[in-house]
mmCIF file of C-alpha atoms and ligand atoms in Angstrom:
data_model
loop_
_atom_site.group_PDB
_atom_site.id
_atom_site.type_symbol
_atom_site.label_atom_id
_atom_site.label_comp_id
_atom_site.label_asym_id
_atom_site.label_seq_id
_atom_site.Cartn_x
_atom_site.Cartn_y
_atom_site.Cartn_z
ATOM 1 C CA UNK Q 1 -138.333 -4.578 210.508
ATOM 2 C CA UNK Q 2 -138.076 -6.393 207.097
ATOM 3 C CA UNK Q 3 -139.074 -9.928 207.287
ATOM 4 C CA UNK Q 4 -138.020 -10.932 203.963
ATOM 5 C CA UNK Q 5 -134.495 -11.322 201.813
ATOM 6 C CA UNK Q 6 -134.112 -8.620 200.077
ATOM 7 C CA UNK Q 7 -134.161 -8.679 196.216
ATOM 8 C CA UNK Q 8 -131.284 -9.024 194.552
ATOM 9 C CA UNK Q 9 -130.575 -6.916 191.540
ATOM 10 C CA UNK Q 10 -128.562 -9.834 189.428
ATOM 11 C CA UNK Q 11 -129.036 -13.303 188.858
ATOM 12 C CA UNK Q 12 -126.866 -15.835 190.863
ATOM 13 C CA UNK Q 13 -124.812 -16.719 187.857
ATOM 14 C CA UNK Q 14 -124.343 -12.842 186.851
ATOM 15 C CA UNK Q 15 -120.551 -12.730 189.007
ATOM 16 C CA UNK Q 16 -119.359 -15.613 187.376
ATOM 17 C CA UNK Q 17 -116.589 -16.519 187.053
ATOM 18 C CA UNK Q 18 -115.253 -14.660 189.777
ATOM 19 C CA UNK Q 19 -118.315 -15.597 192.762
ATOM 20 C CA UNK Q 20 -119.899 -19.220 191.581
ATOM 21 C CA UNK Q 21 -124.035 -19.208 191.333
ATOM 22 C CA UNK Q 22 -123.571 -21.847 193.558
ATOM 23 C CA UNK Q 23 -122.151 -20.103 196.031
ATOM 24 C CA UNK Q 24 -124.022 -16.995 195.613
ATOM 25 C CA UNK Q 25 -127.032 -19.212 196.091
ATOM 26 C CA UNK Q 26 -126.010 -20.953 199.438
ATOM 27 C CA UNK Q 27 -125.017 -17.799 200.542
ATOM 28 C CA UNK Q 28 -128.284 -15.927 199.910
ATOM 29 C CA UNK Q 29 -130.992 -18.179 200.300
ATOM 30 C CA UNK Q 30 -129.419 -20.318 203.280
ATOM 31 C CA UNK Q 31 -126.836 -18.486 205.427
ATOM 32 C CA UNK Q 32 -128.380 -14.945 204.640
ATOM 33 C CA UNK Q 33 -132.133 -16.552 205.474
ATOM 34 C CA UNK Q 34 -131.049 -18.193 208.383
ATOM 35 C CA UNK Q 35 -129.656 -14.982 210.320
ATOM 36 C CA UNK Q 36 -132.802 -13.325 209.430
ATOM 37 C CA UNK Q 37 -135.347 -16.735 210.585
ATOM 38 C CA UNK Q 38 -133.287 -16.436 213.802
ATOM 39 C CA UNK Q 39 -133.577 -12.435 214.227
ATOM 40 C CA UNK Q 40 -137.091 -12.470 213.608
ATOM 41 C CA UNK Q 41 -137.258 -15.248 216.098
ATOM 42 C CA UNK Q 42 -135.438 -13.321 218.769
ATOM 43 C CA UNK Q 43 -136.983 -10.305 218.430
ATOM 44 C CA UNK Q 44 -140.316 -11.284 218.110
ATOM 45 C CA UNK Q 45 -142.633 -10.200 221.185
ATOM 46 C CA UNK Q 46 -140.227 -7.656 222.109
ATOM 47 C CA UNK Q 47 -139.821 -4.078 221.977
ATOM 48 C CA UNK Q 48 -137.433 -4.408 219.035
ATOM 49 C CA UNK Q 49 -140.431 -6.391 216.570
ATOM 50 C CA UNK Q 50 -141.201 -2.917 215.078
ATOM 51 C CA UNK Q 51 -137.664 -1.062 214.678
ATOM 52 C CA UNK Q 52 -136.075 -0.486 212.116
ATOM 53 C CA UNK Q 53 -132.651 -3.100 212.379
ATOM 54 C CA UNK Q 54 -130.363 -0.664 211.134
ATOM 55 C CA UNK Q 55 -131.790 1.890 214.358
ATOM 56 C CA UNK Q 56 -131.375 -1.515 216.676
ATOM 57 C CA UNK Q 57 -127.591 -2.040 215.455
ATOM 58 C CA UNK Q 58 -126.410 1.687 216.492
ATOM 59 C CA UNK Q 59 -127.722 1.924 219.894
ATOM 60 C CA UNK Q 60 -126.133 -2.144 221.081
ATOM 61 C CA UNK Q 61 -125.894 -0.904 224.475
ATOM 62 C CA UNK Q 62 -130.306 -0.988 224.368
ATOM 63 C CA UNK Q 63 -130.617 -4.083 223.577
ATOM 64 C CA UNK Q 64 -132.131 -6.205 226.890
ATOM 65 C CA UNK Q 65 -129.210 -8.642 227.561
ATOM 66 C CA UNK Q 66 -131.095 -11.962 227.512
ATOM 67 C CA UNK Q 67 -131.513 -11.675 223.864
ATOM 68 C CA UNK Q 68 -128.214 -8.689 222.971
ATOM 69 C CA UNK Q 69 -126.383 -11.716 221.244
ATOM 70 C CA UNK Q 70 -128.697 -13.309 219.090
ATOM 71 C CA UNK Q 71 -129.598 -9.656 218.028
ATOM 72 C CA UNK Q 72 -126.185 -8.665 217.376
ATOM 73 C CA UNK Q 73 -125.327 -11.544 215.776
ATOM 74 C CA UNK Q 74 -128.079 -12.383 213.705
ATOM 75 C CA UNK Q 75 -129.123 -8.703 212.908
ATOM 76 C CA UNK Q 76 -125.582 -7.900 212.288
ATOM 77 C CA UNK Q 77 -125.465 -10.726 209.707
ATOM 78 C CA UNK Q 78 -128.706 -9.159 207.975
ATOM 79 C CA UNK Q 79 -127.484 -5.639 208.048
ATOM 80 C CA UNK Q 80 -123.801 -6.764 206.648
ATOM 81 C CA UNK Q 81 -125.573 -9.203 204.347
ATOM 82 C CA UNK Q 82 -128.255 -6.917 202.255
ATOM 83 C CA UNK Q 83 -125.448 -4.377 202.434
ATOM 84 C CA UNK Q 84 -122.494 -6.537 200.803
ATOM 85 C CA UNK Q 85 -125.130 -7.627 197.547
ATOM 86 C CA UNK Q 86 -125.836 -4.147 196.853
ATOM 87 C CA UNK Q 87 -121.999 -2.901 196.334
ATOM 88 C CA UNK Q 88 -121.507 -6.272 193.738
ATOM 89 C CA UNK Q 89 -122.705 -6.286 190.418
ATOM 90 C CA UNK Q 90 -121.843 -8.256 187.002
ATOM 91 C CA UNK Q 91 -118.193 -7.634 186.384
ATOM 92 C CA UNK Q 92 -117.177 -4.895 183.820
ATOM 93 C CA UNK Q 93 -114.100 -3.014 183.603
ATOM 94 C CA UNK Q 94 -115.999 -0.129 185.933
ATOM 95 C CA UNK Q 95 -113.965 1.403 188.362
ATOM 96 C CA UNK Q 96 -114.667 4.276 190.965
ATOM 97 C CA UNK Q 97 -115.037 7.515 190.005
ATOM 98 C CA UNK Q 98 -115.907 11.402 191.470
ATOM 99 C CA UNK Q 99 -116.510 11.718 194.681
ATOM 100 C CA UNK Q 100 -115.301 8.327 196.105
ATOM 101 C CA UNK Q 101 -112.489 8.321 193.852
ATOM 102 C CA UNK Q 102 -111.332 11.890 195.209
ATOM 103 C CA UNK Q 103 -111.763 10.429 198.685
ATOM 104 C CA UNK Q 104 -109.786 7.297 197.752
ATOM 105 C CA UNK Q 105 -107.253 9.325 196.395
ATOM 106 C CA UNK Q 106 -106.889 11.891 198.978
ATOM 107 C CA UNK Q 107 -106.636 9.290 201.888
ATOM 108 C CA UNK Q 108 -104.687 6.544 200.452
ATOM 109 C CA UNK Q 109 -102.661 7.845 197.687
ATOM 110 C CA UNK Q 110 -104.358 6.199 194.647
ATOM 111 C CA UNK Q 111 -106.457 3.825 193.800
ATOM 112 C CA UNK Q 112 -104.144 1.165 193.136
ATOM 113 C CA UNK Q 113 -102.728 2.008 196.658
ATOM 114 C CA UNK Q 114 -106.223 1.632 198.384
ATOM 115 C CA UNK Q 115 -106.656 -1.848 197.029
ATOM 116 C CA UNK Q 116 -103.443 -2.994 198.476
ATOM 117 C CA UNK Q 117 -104.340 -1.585 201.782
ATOM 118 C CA UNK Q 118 -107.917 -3.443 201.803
ATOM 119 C CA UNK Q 119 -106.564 -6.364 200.498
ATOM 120 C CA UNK Q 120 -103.554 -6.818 203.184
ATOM 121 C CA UNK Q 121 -106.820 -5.661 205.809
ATOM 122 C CA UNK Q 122 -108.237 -8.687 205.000
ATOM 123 C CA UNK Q 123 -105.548 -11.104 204.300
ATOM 124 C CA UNK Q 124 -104.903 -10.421 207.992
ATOM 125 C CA UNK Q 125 -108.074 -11.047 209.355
ATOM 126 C CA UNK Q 126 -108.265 -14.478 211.281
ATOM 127 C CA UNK Q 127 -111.471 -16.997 211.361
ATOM 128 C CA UNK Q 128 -114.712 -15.151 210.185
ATOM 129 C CA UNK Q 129 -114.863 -11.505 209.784
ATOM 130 C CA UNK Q 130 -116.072 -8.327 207.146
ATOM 131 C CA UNK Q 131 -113.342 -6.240 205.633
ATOM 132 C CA UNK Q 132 -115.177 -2.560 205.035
ATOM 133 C CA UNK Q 133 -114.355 0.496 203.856
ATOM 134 C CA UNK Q 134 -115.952 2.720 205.924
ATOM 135 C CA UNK Q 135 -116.472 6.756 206.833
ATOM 136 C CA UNK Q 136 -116.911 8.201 210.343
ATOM 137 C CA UNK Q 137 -118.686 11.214 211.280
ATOM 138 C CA UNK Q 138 -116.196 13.520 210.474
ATOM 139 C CA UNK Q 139 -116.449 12.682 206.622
ATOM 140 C CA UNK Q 140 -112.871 10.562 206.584
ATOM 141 C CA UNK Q 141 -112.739 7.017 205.046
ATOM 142 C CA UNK Q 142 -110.909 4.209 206.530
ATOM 143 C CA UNK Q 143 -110.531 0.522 206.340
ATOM 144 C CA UNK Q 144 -111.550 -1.283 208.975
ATOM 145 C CA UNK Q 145 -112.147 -5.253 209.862
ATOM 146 C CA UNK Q 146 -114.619 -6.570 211.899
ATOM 147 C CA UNK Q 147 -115.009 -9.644 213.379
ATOM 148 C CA UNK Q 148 -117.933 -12.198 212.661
ATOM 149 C CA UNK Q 149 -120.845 -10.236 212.365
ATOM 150 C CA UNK Q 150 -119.762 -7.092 213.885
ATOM 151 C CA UNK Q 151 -121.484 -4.327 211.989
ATOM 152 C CA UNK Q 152 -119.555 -0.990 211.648
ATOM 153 C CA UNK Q 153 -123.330 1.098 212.327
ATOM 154 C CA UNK Q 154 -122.656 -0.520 215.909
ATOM 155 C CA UNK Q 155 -119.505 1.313 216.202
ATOM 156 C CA UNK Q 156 -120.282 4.679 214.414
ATOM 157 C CA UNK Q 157 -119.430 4.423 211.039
ATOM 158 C CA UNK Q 158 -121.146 3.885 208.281
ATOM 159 C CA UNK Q 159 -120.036 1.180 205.735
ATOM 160 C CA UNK Q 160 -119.166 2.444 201.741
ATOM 161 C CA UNK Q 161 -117.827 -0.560 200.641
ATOM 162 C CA UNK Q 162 -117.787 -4.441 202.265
ATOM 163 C CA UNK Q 163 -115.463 -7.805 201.913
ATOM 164 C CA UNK Q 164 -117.221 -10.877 203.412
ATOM 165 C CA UNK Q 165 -114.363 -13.034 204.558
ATOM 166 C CA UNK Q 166 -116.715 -16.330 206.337
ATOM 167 C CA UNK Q 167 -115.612 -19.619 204.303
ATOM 168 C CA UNK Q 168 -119.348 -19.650 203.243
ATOM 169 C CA UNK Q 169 -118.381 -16.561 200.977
ATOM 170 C CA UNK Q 170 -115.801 -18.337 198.527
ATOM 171 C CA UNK Q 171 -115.090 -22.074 199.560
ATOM 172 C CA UNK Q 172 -116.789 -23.980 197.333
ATOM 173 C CA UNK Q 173 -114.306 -22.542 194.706
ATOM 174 C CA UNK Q 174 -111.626 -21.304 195.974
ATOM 175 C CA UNK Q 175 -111.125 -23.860 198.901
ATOM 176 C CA UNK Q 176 -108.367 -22.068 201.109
ATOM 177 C CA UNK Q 177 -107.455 -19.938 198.559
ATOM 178 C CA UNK Q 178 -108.743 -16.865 200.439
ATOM 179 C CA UNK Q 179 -106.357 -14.174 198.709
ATOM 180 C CA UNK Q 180 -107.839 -15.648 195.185
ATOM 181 C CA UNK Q 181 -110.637 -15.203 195.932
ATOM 182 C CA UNK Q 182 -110.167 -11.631 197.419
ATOM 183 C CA UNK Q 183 -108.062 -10.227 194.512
ATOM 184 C CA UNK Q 184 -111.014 -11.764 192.082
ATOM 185 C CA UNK Q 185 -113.579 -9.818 194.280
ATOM 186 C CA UNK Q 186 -112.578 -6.297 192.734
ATOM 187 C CA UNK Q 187 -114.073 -7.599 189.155
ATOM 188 C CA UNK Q 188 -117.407 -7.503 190.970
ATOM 189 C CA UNK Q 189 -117.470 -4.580 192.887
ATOM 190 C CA UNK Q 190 -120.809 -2.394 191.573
ATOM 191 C CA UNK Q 191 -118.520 1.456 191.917
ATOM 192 C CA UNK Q 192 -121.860 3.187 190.864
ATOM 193 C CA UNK Q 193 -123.673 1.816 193.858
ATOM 194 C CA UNK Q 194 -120.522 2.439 196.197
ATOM 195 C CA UNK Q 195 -119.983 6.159 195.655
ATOM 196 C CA UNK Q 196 -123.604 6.601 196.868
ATOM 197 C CA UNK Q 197 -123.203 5.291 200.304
ATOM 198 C CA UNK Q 198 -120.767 7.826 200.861
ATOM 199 C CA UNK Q 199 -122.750 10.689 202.613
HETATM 200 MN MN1 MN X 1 -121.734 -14.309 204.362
#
């Protein structure tokens, strides 16, 4: 298992405007470290020290009970974490294209149309949660919300695209101006590194 953040490929001022540095650098160095300082601690002198997290998070029902929350939770917040900086990048005008634009298409209608499903997914969520785009094991892609840090490996699908909807992801400028802050979002999706999570 890792025991450290995982680089990020940008700076914390490179989604500005649309995701402060501030915020980016709350959100990586303190919430994001402190989910991992607490897996490592819960794991540690267990069986589960020397899996990989991603092989602990699909097979929940494993996990000895006296430490199954902290896992879930904590691990869950890694996994959903390391997964939601790799799908953001600097904004450009870069949109999806090939493969997980044909599978956009083909299940929602258009792009346009896919965005408006997604966003309404996540308007709706209540308290802390993920919005994903995800695909199941028969190759279809769906949106799906999870709450806290429920990670969609748990459940059997694996994530192409992620929303993270805590407070800790946009309050510091957008206050409780959640559906700002996820119509902004879009301006920092990375659609290069999205289309290659699709299997
Ligand atoms: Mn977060």
């Amino acid at each position: 298992m890792l025991k450290d953040l995982p680089e990020l490929n940008y700076t914390f001022d490179a989604l500005e405007p649309y995701i402060d540095a501030q915020t980016m650098e709350i959100h990586y160095t303190k919430h994001h470290k402190t989910y991992l300082d607490k897996l490592i601690m819960a794991v540690s002198g267990t069986s589960l020290e020397n899996m990989e997290l991603e092989d602990i998070l699909m097979s929940p029902g494993a996990i000895d009970e006296t430490i199954k929350t902290a896992v879930l939770n904590n691990g869950g917040g890694v996994f959903n974490h390391n997964f939601f900086w790799k799908i953001m990048g600097p904004p450009n005008s870069n949109a999806p294209e090939g493969g997980i634009l044909e599978k956009i298409n083909e299940t929602f209608g258009s792009f346009q149309a896919f965005k408006e499903e997604f966003n309404k997914s996540a308007l709706s969520l209540f308290g802390s949660g993920w919005t994903w785009l995800v695909q199941g094991k028969d190759g279809k892609v769906m949106i799906m919300n999870t709450q806290n840090q429920v990670t969609p490996i748990s459940e059997g699908y694996r994530p192409i695209l992620a929303l993270d909807i805590w407070e800790h992801a946009y309050y510091l400028k957008y206050q409780n101006r959640r559906a700002d802050y996820i119509s902004n979002w879009w301006n920092v999706v990375n659609w290069k590194n999205v289309s290659q999570m699709l299997a």
